[in-house]
Short mmCIF file of C-alpha atoms in Angstrom, two decimals:
data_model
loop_
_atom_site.label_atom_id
_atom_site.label_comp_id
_atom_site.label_asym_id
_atom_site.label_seq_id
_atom_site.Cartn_x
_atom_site.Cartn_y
_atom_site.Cartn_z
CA UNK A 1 88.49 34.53 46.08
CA UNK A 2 88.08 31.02 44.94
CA UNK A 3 88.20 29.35 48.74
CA UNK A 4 85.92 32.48 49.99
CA UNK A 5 83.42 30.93 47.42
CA UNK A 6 84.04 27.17 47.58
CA UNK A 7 84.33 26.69 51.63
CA UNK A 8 80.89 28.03 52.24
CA UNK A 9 79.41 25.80 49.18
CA UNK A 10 81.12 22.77 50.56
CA UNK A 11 80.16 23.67 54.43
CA UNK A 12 76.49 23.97 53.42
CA UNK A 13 76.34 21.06 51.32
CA UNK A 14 78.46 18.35 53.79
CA UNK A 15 75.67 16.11 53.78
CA UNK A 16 74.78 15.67 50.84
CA UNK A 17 77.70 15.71 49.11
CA UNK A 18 78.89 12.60 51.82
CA UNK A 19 75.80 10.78 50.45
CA UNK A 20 76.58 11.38 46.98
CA UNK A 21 80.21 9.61 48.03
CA UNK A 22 78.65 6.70 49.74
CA UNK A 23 76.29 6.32 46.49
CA UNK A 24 79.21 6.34 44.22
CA UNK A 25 81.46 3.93 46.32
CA UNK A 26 78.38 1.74 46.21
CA UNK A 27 78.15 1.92 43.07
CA UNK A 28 81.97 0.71 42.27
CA UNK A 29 81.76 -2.05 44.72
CA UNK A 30 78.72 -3.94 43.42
CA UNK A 31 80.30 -3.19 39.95
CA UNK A 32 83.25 -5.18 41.18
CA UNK A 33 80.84 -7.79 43.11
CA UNK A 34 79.40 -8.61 39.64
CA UNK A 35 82.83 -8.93 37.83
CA UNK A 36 84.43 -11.38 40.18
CA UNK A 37 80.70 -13.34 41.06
CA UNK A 38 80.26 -13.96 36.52
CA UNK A 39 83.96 -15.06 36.64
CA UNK A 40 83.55 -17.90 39.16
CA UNK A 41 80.68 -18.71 37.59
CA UNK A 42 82.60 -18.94 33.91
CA UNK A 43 85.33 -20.54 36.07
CA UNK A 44 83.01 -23.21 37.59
CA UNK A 45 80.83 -24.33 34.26
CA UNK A 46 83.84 -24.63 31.87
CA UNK A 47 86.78 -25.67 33.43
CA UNK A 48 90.00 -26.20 31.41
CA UNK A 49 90.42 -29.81 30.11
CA UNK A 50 93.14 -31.88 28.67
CA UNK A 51 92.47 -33.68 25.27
CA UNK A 52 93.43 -37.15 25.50
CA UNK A 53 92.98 -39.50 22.43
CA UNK A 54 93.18 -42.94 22.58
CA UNK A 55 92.84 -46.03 19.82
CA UNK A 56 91.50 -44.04 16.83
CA UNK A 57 91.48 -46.72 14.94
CA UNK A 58 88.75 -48.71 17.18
CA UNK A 59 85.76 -49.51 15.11
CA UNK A 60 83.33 -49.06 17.83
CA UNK A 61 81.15 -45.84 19.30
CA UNK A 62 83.18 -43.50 20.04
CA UNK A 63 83.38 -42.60 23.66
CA UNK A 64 84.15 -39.20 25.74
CA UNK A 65 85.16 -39.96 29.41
CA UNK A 66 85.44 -36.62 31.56
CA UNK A 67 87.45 -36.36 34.73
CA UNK A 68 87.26 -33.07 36.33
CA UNK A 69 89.88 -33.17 39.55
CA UNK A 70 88.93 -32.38 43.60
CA UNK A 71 90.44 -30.55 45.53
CA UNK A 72 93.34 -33.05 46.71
CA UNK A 73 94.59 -34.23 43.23
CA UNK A 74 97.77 -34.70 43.22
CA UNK A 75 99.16 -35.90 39.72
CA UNK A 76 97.42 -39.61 40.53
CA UNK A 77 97.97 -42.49 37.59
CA UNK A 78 94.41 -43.73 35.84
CA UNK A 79 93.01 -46.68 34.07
CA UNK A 80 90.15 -47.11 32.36
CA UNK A 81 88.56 -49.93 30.73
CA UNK A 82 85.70 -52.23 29.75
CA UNK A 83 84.14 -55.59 30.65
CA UNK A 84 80.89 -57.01 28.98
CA UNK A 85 77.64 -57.41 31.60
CA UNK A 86 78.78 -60.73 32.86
CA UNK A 87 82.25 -58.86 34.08
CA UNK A 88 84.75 -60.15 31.94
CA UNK A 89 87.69 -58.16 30.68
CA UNK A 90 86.54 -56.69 27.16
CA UNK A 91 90.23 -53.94 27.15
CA UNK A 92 91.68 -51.30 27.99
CA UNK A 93 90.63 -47.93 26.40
CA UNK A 94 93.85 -45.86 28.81
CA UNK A 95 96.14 -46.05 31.15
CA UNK A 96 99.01 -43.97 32.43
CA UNK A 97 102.18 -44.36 30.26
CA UNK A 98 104.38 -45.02 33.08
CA UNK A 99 102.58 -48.23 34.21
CA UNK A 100 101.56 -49.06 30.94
CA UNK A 101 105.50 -49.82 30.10
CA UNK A 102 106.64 -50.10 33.75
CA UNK A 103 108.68 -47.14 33.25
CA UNK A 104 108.86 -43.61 35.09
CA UNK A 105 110.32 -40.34 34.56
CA UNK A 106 112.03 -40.05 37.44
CA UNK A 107 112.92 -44.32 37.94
CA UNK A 108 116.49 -43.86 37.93
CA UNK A 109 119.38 -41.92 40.25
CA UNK A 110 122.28 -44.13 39.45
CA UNK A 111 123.90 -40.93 37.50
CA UNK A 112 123.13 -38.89 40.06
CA UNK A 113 120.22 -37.38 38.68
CA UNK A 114 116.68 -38.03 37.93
CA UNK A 115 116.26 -40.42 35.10
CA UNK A 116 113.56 -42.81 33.14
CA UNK A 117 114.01 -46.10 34.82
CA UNK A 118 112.55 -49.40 35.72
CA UNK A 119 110.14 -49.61 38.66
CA UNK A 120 107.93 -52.27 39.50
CA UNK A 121 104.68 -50.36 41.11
CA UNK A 122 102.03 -53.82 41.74
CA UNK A 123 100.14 -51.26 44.23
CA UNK A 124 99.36 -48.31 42.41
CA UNK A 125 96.14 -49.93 39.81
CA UNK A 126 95.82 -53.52 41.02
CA UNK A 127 92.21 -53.82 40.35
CA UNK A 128 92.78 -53.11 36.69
CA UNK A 129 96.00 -55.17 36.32
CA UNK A 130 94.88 -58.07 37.47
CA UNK A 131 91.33 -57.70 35.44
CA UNK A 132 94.04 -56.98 32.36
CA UNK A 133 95.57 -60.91 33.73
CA UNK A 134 98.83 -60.84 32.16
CA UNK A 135 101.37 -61.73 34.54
CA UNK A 136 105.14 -60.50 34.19
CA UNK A 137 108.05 -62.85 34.67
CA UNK A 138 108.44 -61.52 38.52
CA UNK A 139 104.83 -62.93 39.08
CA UNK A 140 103.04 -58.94 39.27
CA UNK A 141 100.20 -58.35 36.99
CA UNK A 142 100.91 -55.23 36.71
CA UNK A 143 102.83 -54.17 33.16
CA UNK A 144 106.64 -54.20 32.40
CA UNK A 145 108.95 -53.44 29.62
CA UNK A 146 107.91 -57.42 28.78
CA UNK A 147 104.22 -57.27 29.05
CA UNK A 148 103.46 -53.64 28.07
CA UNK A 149 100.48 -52.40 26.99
CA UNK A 150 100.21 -51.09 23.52
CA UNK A 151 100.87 -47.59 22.64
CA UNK A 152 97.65 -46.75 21.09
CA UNK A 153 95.70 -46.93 24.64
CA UNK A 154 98.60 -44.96 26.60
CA UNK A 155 99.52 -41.19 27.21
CA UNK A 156 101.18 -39.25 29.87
CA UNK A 157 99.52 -38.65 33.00
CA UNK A 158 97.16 -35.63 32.42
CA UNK A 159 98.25 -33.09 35.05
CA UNK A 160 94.59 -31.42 35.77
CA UNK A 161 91.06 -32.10 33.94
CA UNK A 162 90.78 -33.87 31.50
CA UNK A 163 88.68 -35.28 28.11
CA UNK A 164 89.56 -38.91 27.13
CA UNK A 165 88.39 -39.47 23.60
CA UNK A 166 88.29 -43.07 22.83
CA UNK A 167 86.70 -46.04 21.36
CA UNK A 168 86.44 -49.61 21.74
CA UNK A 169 87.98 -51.98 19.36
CA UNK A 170 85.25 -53.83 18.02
CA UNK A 171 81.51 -52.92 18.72
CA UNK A 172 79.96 -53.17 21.72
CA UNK A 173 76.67 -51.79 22.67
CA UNK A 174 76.02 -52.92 25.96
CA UNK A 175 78.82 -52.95 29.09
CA UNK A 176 80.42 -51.78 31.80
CA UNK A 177 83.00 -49.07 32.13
CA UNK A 178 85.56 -49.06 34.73
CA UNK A 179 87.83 -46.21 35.97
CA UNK A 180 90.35 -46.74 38.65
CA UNK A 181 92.51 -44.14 40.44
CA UNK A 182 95.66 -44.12 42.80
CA UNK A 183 97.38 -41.24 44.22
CA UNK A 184 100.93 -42.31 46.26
CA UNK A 185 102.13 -41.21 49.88
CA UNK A 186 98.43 -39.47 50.98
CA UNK A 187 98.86 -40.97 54.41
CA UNK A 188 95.62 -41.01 56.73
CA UNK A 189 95.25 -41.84 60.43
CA UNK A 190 93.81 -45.15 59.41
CA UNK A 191 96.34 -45.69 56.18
CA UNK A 192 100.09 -44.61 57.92
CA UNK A 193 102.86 -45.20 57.43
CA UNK A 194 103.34 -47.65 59.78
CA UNK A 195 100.42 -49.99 59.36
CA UNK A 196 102.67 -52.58 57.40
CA UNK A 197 106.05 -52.42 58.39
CA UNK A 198 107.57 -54.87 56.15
CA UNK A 199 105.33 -54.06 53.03
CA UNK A 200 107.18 -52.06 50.44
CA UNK A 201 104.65 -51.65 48.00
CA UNK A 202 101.87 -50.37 50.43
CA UNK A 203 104.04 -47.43 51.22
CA UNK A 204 104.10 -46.79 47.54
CA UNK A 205 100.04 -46.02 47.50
CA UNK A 206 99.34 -45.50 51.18
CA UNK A 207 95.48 -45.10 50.72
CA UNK A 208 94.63 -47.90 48.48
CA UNK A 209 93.27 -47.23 44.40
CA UNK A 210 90.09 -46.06 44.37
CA UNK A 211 87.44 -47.39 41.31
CA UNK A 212 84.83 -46.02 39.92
CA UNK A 213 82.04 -47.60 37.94
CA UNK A 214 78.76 -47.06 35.23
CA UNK A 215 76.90 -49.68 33.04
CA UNK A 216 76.85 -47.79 29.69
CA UNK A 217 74.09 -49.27 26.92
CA UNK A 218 74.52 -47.64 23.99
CA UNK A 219 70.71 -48.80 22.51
CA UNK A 220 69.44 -46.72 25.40
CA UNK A 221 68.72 -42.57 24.32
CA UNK A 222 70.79 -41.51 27.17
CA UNK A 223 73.58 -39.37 26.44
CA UNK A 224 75.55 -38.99 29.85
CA UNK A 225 76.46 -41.70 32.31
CA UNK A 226 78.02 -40.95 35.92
CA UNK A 227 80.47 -43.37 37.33
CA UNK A 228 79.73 -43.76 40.83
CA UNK A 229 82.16 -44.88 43.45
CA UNK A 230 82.22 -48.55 44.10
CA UNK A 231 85.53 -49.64 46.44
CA UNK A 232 88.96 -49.59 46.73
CA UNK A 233 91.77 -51.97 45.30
CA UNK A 234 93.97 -54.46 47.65
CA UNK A 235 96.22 -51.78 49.52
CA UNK A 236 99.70 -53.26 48.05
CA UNK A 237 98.32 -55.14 45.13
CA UNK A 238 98.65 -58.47 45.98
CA UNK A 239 95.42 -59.72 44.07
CA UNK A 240 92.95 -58.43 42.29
CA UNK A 241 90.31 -58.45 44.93
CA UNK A 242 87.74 -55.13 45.27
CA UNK A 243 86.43 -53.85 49.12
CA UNK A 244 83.27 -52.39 49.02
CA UNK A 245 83.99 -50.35 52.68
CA UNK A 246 85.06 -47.21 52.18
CA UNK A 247 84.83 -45.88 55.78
CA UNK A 248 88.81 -45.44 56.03
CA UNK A 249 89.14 -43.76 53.14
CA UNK A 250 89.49 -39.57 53.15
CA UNK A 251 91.68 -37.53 51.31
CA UNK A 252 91.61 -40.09 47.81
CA UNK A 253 87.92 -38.89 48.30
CA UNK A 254 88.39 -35.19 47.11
CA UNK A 255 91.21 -36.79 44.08
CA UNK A 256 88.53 -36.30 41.61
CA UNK A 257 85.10 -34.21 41.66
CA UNK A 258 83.38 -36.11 38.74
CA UNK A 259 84.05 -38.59 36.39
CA UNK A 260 81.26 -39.41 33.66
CA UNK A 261 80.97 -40.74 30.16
CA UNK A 262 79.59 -38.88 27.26
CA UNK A 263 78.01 -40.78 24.08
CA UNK A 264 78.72 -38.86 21.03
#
């Protein structure tokens, strides 16, 4: 009885009941559309950041650095520091842990497993190491477990984004914030493997430290300051020397998406 009634219903009505179906699954699939469009847009304006704190007991401004990663980060190491208008070393506000001490996680196999050890790295931050100009007993600028740079301006290697929180030791209003990058082994057809044969340290860095740069003034209103690309570091870290061309550089490009500094 209830198919006699039904069948003829749903054979009369086949038209509109397919365009009530097509409304519906409309319907649903803009609903979705919405939900997945308002979380990339949530995704994109707050991305998770690491809180890194460094020398709280500077007495000067206190400083925000923000590092948001690009697409071919790859746990790099970082520096960051300051030099006064005229470019002299002021300090360091960070640097990663492991060349801070000349120490890394995984420095030592002669166990037979990964272990903290000495390594001497001269190519991963030379720009910064030789700005820092305090040279080991081996003749590298960059730190060891003799010439290590104090805990207070140290932490692990963040692992994504990040938030430096930091300040300067002493006042300064006026100078000029510096923030260099290296990320090891990211070969390029211009950087290989083979381009110095006998060069052990350029294999360590491959494509050579990136830094970035901004002139901060702290007497000026402005709350936000950019730092803008400005070369790369010698490729093995023989000096502290800074090339302005960066037509062979690719990949360490897309290592970081933005870096700027925040006045609080």
């Amino acid at each position: 009885m209830l198919k006699k009634i039904i069948y003829p219903f749903l054979k009369k009505n086949v038209v509109m009941i397919k365009k009530i179906i097509i409304i519906v699954g409309l319907g649903v699939l803009a609903l979705v559309l919405i939900f997945c469009s308002a979380g990339r847009r949530q995704q994109t304006a707050i991305p998770e950041k690491q809180v890194i704190v460094t020398n709280i007991s500077g007495s000067g401004s206190s400083l925000e650095i923000e590092f948001i990663k690009g697409k071919k980060h790859n746990h790099p190491v970082m520096a960051v520091w300051i030099e006064d208008t005229s470019g002299q070393y002021i300090q360091t506000l960070y640097v990663a842990m492991s060349i801070a001490k000349g120490v890394f996680g995984h420095g030592d196999t002669s166990k037979g497993m990964w272990q903290p050890g000495r390594i001497r790295r001269p190519a991963s931050l030379p720009y910064w190491a030789h700005k820092r100009n305090i040279q080991a007993q081996d003749g590298l600028f960059i730190p060891d477990e003799t010439t290590p740079v104090a805990d207070a301006y140290t932490a692990a290697t963040p692992a994504g984004n990040f938030l430096l929180s930091t300040r300067a030791d002493a006042p300064v209003m006026r100078f000029n914030i510096f923030f260099e990058i290296n990320q090891p082994w990211d070969w390029n057809s211009f950087w290989h493997n083979n381009k110095y044969p006998g060069d052990n340290d350029y294999k360590t860095s491959c494509q050579p430290a990136l830094v970035y740069s901004a002139a901060i003034d702290l007497n000026s209103p402005a709350k936000e300051y950019p730092l803008k690309l400005i070369g790369h570091s010698h490729y093995s870290g023989k000096d502290g020397s800074l090339n302005r061309d960066l037509s062979t550089i690719t990949t360490a490009l897309e290592i970081c998406s933005s870096i700027r500094v925040l006045i609080k």
